[in-house]
Short mmCIF file of C-alpha atoms and ligand atoms in Angstrom, two decimals:
data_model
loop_
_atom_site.label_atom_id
_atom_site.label_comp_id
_atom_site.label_asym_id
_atom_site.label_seq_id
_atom_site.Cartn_x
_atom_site.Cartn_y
_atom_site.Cartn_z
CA UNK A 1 -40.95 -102.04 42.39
CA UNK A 2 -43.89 -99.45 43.06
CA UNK A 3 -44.72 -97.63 40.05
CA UNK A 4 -44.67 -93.38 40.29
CA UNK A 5 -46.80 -91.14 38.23
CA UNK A 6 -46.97 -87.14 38.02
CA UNK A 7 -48.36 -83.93 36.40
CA UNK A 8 -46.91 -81.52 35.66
CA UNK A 9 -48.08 -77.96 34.99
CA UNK A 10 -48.15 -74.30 36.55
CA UNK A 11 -50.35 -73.86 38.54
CA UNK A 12 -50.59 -77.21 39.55
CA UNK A 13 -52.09 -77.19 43.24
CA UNK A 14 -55.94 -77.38 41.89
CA UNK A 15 -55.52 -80.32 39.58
CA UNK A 16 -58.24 -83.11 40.68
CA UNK A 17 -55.65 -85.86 38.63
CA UNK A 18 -53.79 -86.93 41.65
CA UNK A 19 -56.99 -88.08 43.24
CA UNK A 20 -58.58 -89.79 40.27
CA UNK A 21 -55.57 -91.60 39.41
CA UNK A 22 -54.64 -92.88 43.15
CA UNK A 23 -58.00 -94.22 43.34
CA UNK A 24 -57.79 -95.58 40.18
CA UNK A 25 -54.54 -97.32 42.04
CA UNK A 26 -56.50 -98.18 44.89
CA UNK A 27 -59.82 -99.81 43.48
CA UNK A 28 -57.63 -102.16 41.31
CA UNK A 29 -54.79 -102.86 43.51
CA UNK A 30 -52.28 -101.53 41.57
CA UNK A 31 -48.29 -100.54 43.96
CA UNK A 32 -48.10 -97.22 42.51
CA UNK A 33 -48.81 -93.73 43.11
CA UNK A 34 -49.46 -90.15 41.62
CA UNK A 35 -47.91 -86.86 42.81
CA UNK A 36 -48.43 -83.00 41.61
CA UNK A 37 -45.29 -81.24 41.05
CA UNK A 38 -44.92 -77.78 40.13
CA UNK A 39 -42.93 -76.91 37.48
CA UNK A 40 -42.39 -73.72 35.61
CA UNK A 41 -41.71 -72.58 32.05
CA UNK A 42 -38.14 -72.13 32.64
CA UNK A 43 -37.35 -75.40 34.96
CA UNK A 44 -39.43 -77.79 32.54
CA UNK A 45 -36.28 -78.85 29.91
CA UNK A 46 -34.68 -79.82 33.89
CA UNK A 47 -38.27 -81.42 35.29
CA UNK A 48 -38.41 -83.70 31.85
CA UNK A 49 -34.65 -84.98 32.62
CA UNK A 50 -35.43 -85.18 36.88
CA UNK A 51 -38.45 -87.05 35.94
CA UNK A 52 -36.75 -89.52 33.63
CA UNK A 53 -33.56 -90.18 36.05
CA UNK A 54 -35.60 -90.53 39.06
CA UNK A 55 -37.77 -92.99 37.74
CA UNK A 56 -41.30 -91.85 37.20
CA UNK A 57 -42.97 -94.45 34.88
CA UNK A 58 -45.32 -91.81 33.03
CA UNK A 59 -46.50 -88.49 33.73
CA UNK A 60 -49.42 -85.58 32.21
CA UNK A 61 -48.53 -82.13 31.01
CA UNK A 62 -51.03 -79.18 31.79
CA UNK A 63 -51.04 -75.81 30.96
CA UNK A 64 -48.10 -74.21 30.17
CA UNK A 65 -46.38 -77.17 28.74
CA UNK A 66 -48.36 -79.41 26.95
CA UNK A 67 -46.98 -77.46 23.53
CA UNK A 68 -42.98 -76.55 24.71
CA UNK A 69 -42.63 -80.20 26.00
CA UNK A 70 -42.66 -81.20 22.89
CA UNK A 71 -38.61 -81.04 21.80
CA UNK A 72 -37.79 -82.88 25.45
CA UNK A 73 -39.75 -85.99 23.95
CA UNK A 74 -38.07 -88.87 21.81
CA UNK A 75 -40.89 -89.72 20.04
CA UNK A 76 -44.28 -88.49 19.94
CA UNK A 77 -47.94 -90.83 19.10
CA UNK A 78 -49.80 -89.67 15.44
CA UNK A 79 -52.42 -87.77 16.99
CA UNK A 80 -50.28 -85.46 19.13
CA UNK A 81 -48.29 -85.02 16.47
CA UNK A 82 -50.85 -83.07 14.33
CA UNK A 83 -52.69 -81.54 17.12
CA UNK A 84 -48.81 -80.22 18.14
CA UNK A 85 -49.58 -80.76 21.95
CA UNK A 86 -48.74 -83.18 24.37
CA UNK A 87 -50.73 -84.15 28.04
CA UNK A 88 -49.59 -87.12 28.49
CA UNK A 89 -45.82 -89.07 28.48
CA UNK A 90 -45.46 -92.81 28.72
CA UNK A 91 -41.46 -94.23 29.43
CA UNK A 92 -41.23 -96.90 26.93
CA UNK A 93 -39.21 -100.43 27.74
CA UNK A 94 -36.10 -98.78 26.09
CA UNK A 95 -36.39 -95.77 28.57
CA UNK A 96 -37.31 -92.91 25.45
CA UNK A 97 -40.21 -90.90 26.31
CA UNK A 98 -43.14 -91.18 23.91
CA UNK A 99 -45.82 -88.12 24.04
CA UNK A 100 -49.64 -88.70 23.41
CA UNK A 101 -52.67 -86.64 23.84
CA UNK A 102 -55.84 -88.04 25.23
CA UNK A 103 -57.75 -84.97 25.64
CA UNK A 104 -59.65 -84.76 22.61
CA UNK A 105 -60.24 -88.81 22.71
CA UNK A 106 -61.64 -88.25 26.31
CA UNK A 107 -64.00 -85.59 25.14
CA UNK A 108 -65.14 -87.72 21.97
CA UNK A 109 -65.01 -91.13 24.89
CA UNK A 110 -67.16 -89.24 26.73
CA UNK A 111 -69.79 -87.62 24.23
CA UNK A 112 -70.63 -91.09 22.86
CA UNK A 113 -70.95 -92.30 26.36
CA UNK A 114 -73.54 -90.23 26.68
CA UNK A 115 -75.33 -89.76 23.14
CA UNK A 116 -74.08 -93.44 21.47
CA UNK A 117 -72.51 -93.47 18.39
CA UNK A 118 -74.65 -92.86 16.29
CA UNK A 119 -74.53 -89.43 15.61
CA UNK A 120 -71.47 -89.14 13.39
CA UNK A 121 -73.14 -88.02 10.78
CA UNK A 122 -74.66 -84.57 11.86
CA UNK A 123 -73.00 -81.20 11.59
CA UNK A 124 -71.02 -80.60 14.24
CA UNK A 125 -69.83 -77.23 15.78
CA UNK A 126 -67.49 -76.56 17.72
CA UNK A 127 -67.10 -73.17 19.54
CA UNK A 128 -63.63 -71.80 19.87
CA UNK A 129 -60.20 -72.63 18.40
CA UNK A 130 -57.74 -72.34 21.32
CA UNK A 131 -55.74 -76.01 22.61
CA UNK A 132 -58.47 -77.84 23.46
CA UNK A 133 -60.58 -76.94 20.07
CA UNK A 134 -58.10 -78.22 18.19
CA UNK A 135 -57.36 -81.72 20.16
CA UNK A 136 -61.15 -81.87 20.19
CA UNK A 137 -61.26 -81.66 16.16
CA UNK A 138 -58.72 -83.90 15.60
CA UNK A 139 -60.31 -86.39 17.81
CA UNK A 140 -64.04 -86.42 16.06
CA UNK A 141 -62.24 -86.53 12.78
CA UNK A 142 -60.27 -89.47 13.66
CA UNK A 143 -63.53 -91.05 14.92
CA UNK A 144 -66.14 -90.41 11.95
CA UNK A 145 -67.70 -87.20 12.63
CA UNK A 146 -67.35 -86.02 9.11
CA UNK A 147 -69.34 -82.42 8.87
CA UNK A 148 -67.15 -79.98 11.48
CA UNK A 149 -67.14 -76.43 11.51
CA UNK A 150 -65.19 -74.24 13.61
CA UNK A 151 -66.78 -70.91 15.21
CA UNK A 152 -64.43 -68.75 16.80
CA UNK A 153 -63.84 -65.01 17.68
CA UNK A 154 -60.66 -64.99 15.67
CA UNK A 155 -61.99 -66.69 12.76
CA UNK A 156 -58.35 -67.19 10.86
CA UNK A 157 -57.61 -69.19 13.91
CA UNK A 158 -60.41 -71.53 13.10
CA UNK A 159 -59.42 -71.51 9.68
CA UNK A 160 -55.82 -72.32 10.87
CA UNK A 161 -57.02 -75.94 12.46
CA UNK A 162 -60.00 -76.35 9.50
CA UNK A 163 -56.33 -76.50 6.95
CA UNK A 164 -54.94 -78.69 9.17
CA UNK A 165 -57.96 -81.17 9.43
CA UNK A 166 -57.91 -80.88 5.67
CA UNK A 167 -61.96 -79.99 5.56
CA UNK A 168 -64.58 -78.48 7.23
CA UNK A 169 -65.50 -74.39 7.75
CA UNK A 170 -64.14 -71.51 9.74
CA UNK A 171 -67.31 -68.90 10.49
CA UNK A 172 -67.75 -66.05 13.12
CA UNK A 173 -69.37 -66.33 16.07
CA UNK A 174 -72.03 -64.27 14.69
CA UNK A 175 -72.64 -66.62 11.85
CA UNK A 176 -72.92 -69.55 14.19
CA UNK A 177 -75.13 -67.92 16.16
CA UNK A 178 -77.76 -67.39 13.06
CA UNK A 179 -77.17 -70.67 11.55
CA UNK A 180 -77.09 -72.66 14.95
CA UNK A 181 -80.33 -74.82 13.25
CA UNK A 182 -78.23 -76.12 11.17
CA UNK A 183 -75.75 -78.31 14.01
CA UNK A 184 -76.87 -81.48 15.39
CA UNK A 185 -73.86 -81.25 17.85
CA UNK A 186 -72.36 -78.44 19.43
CA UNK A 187 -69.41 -78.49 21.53
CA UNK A 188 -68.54 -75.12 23.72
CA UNK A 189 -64.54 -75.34 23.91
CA UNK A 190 -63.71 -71.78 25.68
CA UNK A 191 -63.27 -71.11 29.26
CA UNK A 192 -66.80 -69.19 28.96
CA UNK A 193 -68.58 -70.06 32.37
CA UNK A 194 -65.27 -71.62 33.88
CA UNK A 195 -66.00 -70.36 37.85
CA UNK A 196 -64.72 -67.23 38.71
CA UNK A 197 -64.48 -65.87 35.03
CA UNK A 198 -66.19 -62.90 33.50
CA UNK A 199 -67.01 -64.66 30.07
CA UNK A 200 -70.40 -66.24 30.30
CA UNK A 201 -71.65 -67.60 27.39
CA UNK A 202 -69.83 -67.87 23.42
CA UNK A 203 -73.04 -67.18 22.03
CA UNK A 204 -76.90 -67.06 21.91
CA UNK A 205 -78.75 -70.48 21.92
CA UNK A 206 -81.96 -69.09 20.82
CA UNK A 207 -82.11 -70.67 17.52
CA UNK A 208 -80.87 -74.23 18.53
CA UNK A 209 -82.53 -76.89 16.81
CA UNK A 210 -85.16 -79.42 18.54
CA UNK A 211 -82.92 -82.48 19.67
CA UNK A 212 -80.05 -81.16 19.65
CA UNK A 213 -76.97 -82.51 21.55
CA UNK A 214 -74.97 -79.43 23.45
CA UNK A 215 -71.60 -80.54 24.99
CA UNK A 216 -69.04 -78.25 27.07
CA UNK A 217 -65.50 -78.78 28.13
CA UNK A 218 -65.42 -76.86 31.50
CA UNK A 219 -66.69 -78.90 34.24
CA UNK A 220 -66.31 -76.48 37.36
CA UNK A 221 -69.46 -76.04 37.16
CA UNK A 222 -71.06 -78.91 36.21
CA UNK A 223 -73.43 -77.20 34.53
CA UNK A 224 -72.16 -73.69 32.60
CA UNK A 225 -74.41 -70.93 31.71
CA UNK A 226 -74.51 -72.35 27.99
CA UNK A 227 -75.18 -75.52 29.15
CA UNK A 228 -78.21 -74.66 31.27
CA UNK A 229 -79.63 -72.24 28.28
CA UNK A 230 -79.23 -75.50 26.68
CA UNK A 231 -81.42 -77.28 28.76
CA UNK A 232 -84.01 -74.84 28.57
CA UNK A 233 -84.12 -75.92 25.07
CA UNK A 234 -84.16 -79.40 25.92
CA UNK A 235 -81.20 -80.32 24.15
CA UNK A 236 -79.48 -83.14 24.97
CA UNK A 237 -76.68 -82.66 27.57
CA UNK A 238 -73.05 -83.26 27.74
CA UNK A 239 -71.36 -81.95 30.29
CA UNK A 240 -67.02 -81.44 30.85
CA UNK A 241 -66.71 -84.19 33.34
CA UNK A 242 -66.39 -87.12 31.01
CA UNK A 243 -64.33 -85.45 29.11
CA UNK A 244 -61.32 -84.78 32.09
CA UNK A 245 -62.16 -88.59 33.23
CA UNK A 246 -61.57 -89.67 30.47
CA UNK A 247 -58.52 -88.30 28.87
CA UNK A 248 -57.55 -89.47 32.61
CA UNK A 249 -58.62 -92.93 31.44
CA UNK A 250 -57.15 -93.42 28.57
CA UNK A 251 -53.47 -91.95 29.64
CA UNK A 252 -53.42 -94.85 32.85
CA UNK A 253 -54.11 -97.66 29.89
CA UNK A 254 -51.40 -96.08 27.86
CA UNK A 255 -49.35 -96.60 31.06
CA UNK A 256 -50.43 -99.95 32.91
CA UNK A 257 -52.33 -101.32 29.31
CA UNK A 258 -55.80 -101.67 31.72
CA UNK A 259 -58.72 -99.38 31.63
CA UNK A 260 -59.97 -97.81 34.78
CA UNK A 261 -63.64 -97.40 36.34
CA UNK A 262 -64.87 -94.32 34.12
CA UNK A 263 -68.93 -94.45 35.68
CA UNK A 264 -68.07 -95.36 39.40
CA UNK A 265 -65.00 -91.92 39.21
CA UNK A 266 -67.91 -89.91 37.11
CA UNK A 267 -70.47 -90.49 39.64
CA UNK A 268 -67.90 -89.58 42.78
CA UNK A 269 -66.92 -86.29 41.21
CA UNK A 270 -70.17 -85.23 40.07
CA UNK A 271 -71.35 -85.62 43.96
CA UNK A 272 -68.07 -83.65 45.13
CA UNK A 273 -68.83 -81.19 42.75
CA UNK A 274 -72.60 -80.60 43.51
CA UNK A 275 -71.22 -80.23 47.54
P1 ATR B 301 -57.06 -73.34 25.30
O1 ATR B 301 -55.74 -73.69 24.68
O2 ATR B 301 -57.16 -73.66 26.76
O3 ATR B 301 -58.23 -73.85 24.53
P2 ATR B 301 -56.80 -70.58 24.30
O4 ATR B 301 -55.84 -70.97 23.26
O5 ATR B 301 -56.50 -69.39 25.14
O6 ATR B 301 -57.09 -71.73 25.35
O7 ATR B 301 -58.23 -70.40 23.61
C1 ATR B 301 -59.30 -69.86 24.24
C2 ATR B 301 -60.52 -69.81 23.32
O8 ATR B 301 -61.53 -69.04 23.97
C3 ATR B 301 -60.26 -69.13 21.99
O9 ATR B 301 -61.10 -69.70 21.01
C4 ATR B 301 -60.67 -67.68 22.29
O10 ATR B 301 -61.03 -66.93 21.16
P3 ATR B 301 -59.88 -66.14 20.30
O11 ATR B 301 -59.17 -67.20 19.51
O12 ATR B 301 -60.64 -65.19 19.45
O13 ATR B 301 -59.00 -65.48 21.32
C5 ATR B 301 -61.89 -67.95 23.15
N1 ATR B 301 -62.23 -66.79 24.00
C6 ATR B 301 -61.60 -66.42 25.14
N2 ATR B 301 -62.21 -65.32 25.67
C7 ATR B 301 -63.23 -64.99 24.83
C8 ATR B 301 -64.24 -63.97 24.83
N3 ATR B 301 -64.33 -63.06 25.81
N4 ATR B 301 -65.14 -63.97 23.80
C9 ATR B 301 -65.07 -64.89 22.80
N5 ATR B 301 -64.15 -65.89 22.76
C10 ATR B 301 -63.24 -65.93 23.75
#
């Protein structure tokens, strides 16, 4: 029987998954398809159950539910667990609904598809301590990167994820701004140069360090106000596109246990986005 997929979330109408994951679908043959649907705070405890009775064999969560989904769930994978957010939900064999999060595994997937490896040993910072922050720290601690510090307007709410992770530092923006020579990573996790918003940049780059690699989650536009002060500086660049393909990624192998065409989906967006 053909296979349906969703997201959910509120808004919904901009979300560029139902085109990445149908022609996932497409390239490798697969019966199944992908749909939006728009669901609202107060509708999602009904969505969850509509979802599960009608069939749909997996789904992601976007903003506002990838935290309130959580009691709808029967069981939920290690990692969202501690990061306490959910954005994607794979129907198991028995029918219970298991939540994961692949956001902050697509953003470290996609860093050392760019950079390698081999860079788990240098300070990392990471800029901002909202959702993404967090699934984003989780991630590179799961994966090695041992040195993290969280910068963040709101420092206690750095802090707040540094207890969580166990180590690591909570500073102010101001601080990371002065020490930035100190990070061989930096990772900008705010919606500072999202299109159409007033906040620009999180902070100064004018002391980053030679080599450096600079990395940013929002990828409309491809390249951010930080990021291009970054490449003034000839830092190394990573921008939020991997990142979004490849949490996409790694949800359709938690589904269908096969991973997609990350370069070939990369490449396509990246030329829809310079239009
Ligand atoms: P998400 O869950 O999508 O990451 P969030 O929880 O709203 O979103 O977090 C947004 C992040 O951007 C936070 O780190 C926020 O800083 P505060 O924790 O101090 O609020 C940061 N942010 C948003 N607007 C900002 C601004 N104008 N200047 C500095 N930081 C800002």
């Amino acid at each position: 029987m053909k296979k349906w997929f969703a997201v959910i979330g509120d808004p919904i109408a901009h979300s560029k998954s139902p085109n990445m994951h149908n022609a996932w679908f497409n390239e490798m043959e697969i019966d199944a398809s992908y749909i939006p649907i728009h669901v609202t705070n107060e509708d999602l405890e009904k969505a969850v159950s509509s979802l599960k009775v009608l069939g749909a064999s997996g789904w992601n969560v976007t903003i506002p539910h990838k935290q309130t989904i959580i009691p709808f769930l029967d069981e939920l994978d290690e990692l969202a667990e501690k990061m306490g957010a959910v954005n994607t939900v794979v129907r198991l064999q028995d029918g219970k609904l298991k939540g994961y999060n692949t956001d902050g595994l697509g953003f470290v997937h996609s860093l050392e598809e760019v950079v390698g490896k081999e860079h788990k040993e240098q300070p990392v910072l990471i800029i901002g301590a909202g959702g993404a922050a967090r699934g984003i720290a989780f991630a590179l601690k799961q994966f090695g990167y041992s040195d993290l510090t969280i910068a963040n307007r709101t420092i206690s709410r750095g802090q707040e994820i540094i207890n969580e992770l166990g180590k690591g530092q909570a500073i102010s923006l101001h601080d990371a701004e002065q020490q930035l020579n100190h990070y061989g990573i930096i990772i900008q996790s705010t919606s500072a140069g999202l299109a159409n918003s007033e906040f620009s940049v999180p902070l100064s780059l004018e002391k980053l360090r030679e080599g450096a690699i600079v990395a940013d989650i929002v990828y409309n536009p491809l390249m951010t106000p930080f990021l291009l002060e970054a490449q003034k500086k000839n830092a190394k660049i990573v921008n939020g596109l991997g990142m979004f393909v490849h949490q996409g990624a790694i949800a359709f192998n938690y589904w269908l246990g096969q991973y997609p065409n990350t370069n070939l989906m990369i490449k396509r967006l990246t030329e829809e986005l310079q239009k």
